[in-house]
Amino acid sequence: MSSETVNSAAPGARSSVRAVIQSNLRDYGLVVALLAIMVFFQFTTNGTLFKPVNLTNLVLQNSYIIIMALGMLLVIVGGHIDLSVGSVSGFIGAVAAILMVEYGFNPLVAGVLCIMLGGLIGASQGFWIAYLKIPSFIVTLAGMLVFKGLSLAILGGRSVGPFPPEFQMLSAGFIPDVFGPIAIPQGGAAPITLHTTTLVIGIAIVVAMIYFSLTSRAARERHGYEAEPFALFAVKTAVIGALILFFTYTLASYRGIPNVMVVMSILIALFVFITKMTTLGRRIYALGGNAKAAQLSGIKTERLTFYIFVIMGALSALAGLIFAARLNTATPKAGQGFELDVIAAVFIGGASMAGGVGQVAGAVIGAFIMGVMNNGMSIMGVNIDWQQVIKGLVLLGAVVFDVYNKNKA
Amino acid sequence: MSKTILEMRGITKTFPGVKALQDVNLDVVEGEIHAIVGENGAGKSTLMKVLSGVYPHGSYEGEVVFEGNECHFKGIHDSEKVGIVIIHQELALVPLLSIAENIFLGNERARNGVIDWAEVRNGARKLLETVGLDEDPDTFVTHLGTGKQQLVEIAKALSKKVKLLILDEPTASLAEKDSNALLDLLVSFKKQGIASILISHKLNEVSKVADRITVLRDGKTIETMNRAEISEDRIITSMVGRPIEDRYPARTPQVGETLFEVKNWVVHHPIHTERQVIKGVNLNVRKGEVVGIAGLMGSGRTELAMSLFGRTYGHAISGDVFMNRKPVDTSTVRKAVDAGIAYVTEDRKTYGLNLIDHIKHNVSIANLLGVSRGGVIDDLKELKVANDYRARTNIRSSSVYQLTGNLSGGNQQKVVLSKWLFADPQLLILDEPTRGIDVGAKYEIYTIINKLAGEGRGILVISSEMPELLGICDRIYVMNEGRIVGELAGDEASQEKIMRAIVRGEGKTA
Ligand SMILES: Nc1ncnc2c1ncn2[C@@H]1O[C@H](COP(=O)(O)OP(=O)(O)OP(=O)(O)O)[C@@H](O)[C@H]1O
Ligand SMILES: [Mg+2]
């Protein structure tokens, strides 16, 4: 995931494939773990996991966790924690329901208001954390209780729904097929209809990915900086490309790309960009790595912390909207326990409790690992209690692997 | 000759990409003070970590023989059991526990898990007496200065029936008086048969107390000198690999107009807000001038610098700051940096570096605008900058992607310097810039200072080492108890005059 650790070998010497793999063990390990878990469940569920319907479901089920994991990554890299995200998302779902169902607000207006409210909630928590130096664990623990209580209060204990159809489209809709479907005859069986637009997008993404990684590689070499060995680069790109094609093909053979996935992908891309390429991202890593040194380097650490929580609040709100749209009602229980999945995803993805370390890609893969396990175990009929036990052990295992790896180095 | 208690033979230790130790040999005889010297990154701390089991048996090659037995330490516990105690470069006391609790930490005086407080206090009192520390055992460690904390560490070591005491740069942040007390203590231990290994960059004290000196260079043993052979010049030659004629590079000062001026600067203590820490300081630095601030520990020099730099220290601050004769606002770090001021802290690990990130990111962090456009970082430009500064300040590392936490002290200091050089300040405030740094690296840092002054920048150096100030400064302010009590031109200053100014200043405040 980070192209930079690749260069930690002695300058001049071209780094060997083995050295590169070794120094990126964590990153590759995570991807391999996800693939292994997927293959495992593909077998144990007799091929249900990769069925187009199920894969689509997997995306829909995990989108809100992933969206919150993006914000949580910033929070944790910045050296904090946010326990309130589940409650906040539930609360926002409730507010959205009241606005749309009871007061007949236009879904778009209500959605924007809700996300702004989420930002405001983040700001109100961030204020205590950033400026008054109250530990985030405590502030957001309080926030968790407060917003859990508030959703109960405004819903009066009932469920409110259904939402207007336009709003439901957020979680139940798919992108339109502007090119029109194509049908592939299957001999005697019913033909497979493919969502052409989805295929085109998939191919476009792969082409763009190859183009950009080749040009940035060339730029490095032109300036005399070594890049990773070509063989490794080629294999990596080929594997990722193949995965994207397989994934979009599977989606295309169902109903195409879900609307949420568009939202989610844009956000993931945005957060990868922020954390890797912007000064904002760099400052967050510096803050988490050594807050005092960051402050003495001229970084406005308090304002930065404040904004991190504003972003987290807005993303929790978005996640709350998606979840409400998916259930098509707002219930007082919505969002409960989400914070645990979100935080677990970020830590499985390699972030460090102490701050300063963590990658967006890791958090997303971590969320998918949790999601595939949830999904796979449900299909297998594993009881919810044992699901919890297994998820807990996986989280522990991932972090132990991390710490062990670090000590060995 | 008394008997050898420790022998380390053929020690080799590698980290990914670095051979930190290569076939190193060391022997220590009973009751001697054995000094280990060498440049930053020579492998001194690493060797001691091998000896004390921080790097467990199996993670290095070679053998460690203590009192005739080959040792396979798995951790610090094992080495302490046989009487080897290490006091690390970074002190390891728990600030919010009392002196007594710290002394017996991990070694509690307890019956069935219940602590016997009377015995703890008595034991602590006795040990404090031995090390000559006159403090109540119930005092919290956080209330002690570094010098006293160092003594608590030693008391803690003594509580463990120590036979070989290892001190990694114990005097780096001590005032001269405290250093001398500590060294005297080591000498007194000799009579009790306790041997010490002393790592230090202060060659004068090493040559004063050491019985033998082993020199390391680039992870190899160069030689071991006996008492009779010891001289500072010989040590330096052996450390650096060539003789150094002059410890301070020559410079012809070209002093211009006033660059930086502070008037009536008053700072109050952040907690005891009624107490003035800085009591009306006036000073100035001209373009191209290297100005020093001398004074004893606790005279308020760091507090002055930090309060000037974005008010990062203090409360109810008043006074005026001028750059190029225009008043400037330095109320936040950002504003101070924008006004052209940079401050290199005395504590590079806690305040200067992000130790879990690499050199490249540390160098650019104070001037991200310089490597970005519209908030987007230009990775190649940043890499180029990092490589440039790595070359300019001669940072020794495998590449700019080495974590700063794995660099030796001197190289860490060069990273902090690089960070601020890249921010392109007009005034550079350096707080103890050469603390814990070897002679060679010191020379390099002085050269950098000279070059910056040559470019017309102003340099303000805070240092507790008077010879250093005398060697590099054009003008020296003397500070005592929050006041400027003297100002001396570089060529007429001397240690005596500085001390006299301090004493006179003390008379005034009394
Ligand atoms: N954990 C580590 N990983 C990688 N390299 C390391 C690690 N620890 C030390 N090194 C490297 O080993 C070499 C020896 O370091 P060491 O800390 O022993 O030096 P030193 O002689 O104690 O220096 P100083 O006087 O600055 O304290 C250095 O080049 C350092 O960068
Ligand atoms: Mg050291």
XYZ file of N, CA, C and O in Angstrom, chain A residues 63 66-67 70 175 201 205 257-274 315 318 360 364:
116
model
N -21.228 -1.024 3.186
C -20.904 0.328 2.748
C -20.841 1.297 3.920
O -19.900 2.084 4.026
N -17.733 0.824 6.017
C -16.533 1.310 5.331
C -16.475 2.834 5.362
O -15.427 3.431 5.621
N -17.623 3.460 5.126
C -17.627 4.924 5.116
C -17.212 5.475 6.480
O -16.405 6.401 6.570
N -13.443 5.159 7.156
C -12.578 6.184 6.559
C -12.331 7.309 7.561
O -11.200 7.741 7.773
N -26.892 2.022 -10.653
C -26.671 3.035 -11.680
C -27.398 2.609 -12.952
O -27.511 1.422 -13.240
N -17.254 0.675 -17.008
C -16.599 1.372 -15.885
C -15.463 0.530 -15.332
O -14.358 1.029 -15.077
N -11.590 1.679 -15.211
C -10.810 1.795 -13.974
C -9.490 1.050 -14.098
O -8.423 1.560 -13.726
N -23.679 -1.739 -10.828
C -23.077 -1.115 -9.650
C -24.168 -0.451 -8.818
O -24.930 0.361 -9.331
N -24.239 -0.776 -7.524
C -25.211 -0.105 -6.672
C -24.837 1.367 -6.479
O -23.657 1.708 -6.490
N -25.846 2.190 -6.271
C -25.584 3.620 -6.060
C -24.636 3.868 -4.892
O -23.743 4.702 -4.967
N -24.860 3.122 -3.776
C -23.984 3.343 -2.619
C -22.537 3.094 -2.954
O -21.652 3.733 -2.403
N -22.324 2.124 -3.854
C -20.940 1.800 -4.155
C -20.262 2.976 -4.844
O -19.066 3.207 -4.660
N -21.034 3.712 -5.622
C -20.470 4.897 -6.266
C -20.029 5.901 -5.195
O -18.898 6.391 -5.187
N -20.952 6.147 -4.261
C -20.643 7.086 -3.170
C -19.409 6.615 -2.414
O -18.462 7.367 -2.166
N -19.436 5.326 -2.062
C -18.351 4.754 -1.272
C -17.017 4.833 -2.012
O -16.002 5.229 -1.439
N -17.027 4.505 -3.309
C -15.771 4.510 -4.063
C -15.196 5.910 -4.161
O -13.983 6.112 -4.034
N -16.085 6.876 -4.379
C -15.594 8.252 -4.469
C -14.958 8.649 -3.147
O -13.870 9.230 -3.104
N -15.616 8.286 -2.046
C -15.063 8.646 -0.737
C -13.733 7.941 -0.471
O -12.793 8.542 0.049
N -13.664 6.655 -0.841
C -12.399 5.937 -0.620
C -11.280 6.621 -1.405
O -10.210 6.909 -0.871
N -11.564 6.923 -2.672
C -10.543 7.572 -3.499
C -10.140 8.907 -2.883
O -8.955 9.236 -2.776
N -11.142 9.648 -2.411
C -10.867 10.952 -1.811
C -9.969 10.803 -0.574
O -9.007 11.549 -0.395
N -10.274 9.811 0.236
C -9.496 9.662 1.473
C -8.100 9.109 1.217
O -7.157 9.463 1.921
N -7.966 8.251 0.209
C -6.619 7.809 -0.157
C -5.819 9.027 -0.600
O -4.681 9.245 -0.179
N -6.458 9.849 -1.409
C -5.797 11.059 -1.891
C -5.405 11.968 -0.712
O -4.268 12.421 -0.613
N -6.342 12.186 0.183
C -6.058 13.078 1.318
C -4.901 12.549 2.144
O -3.958 13.270 2.469
N -19.339 11.920 8.256
C -19.358 10.577 7.679
C -20.299 9.654 8.452
O -20.984 8.821 7.859
N -23.671 10.383 7.134
C -23.894 9.761 5.826
C -24.178 8.267 5.994
O -25.108 7.711 5.400
N -5.620 4.056 4.610
C -7.006 3.957 4.183
C -7.269 2.583 3.576
O -8.231 1.899 3.934
N -10.088 -0.195 4.693
C -11.138 -0.705 3.810
C -11.064 -2.227 3.723
O -12.076 -2.925 3.849
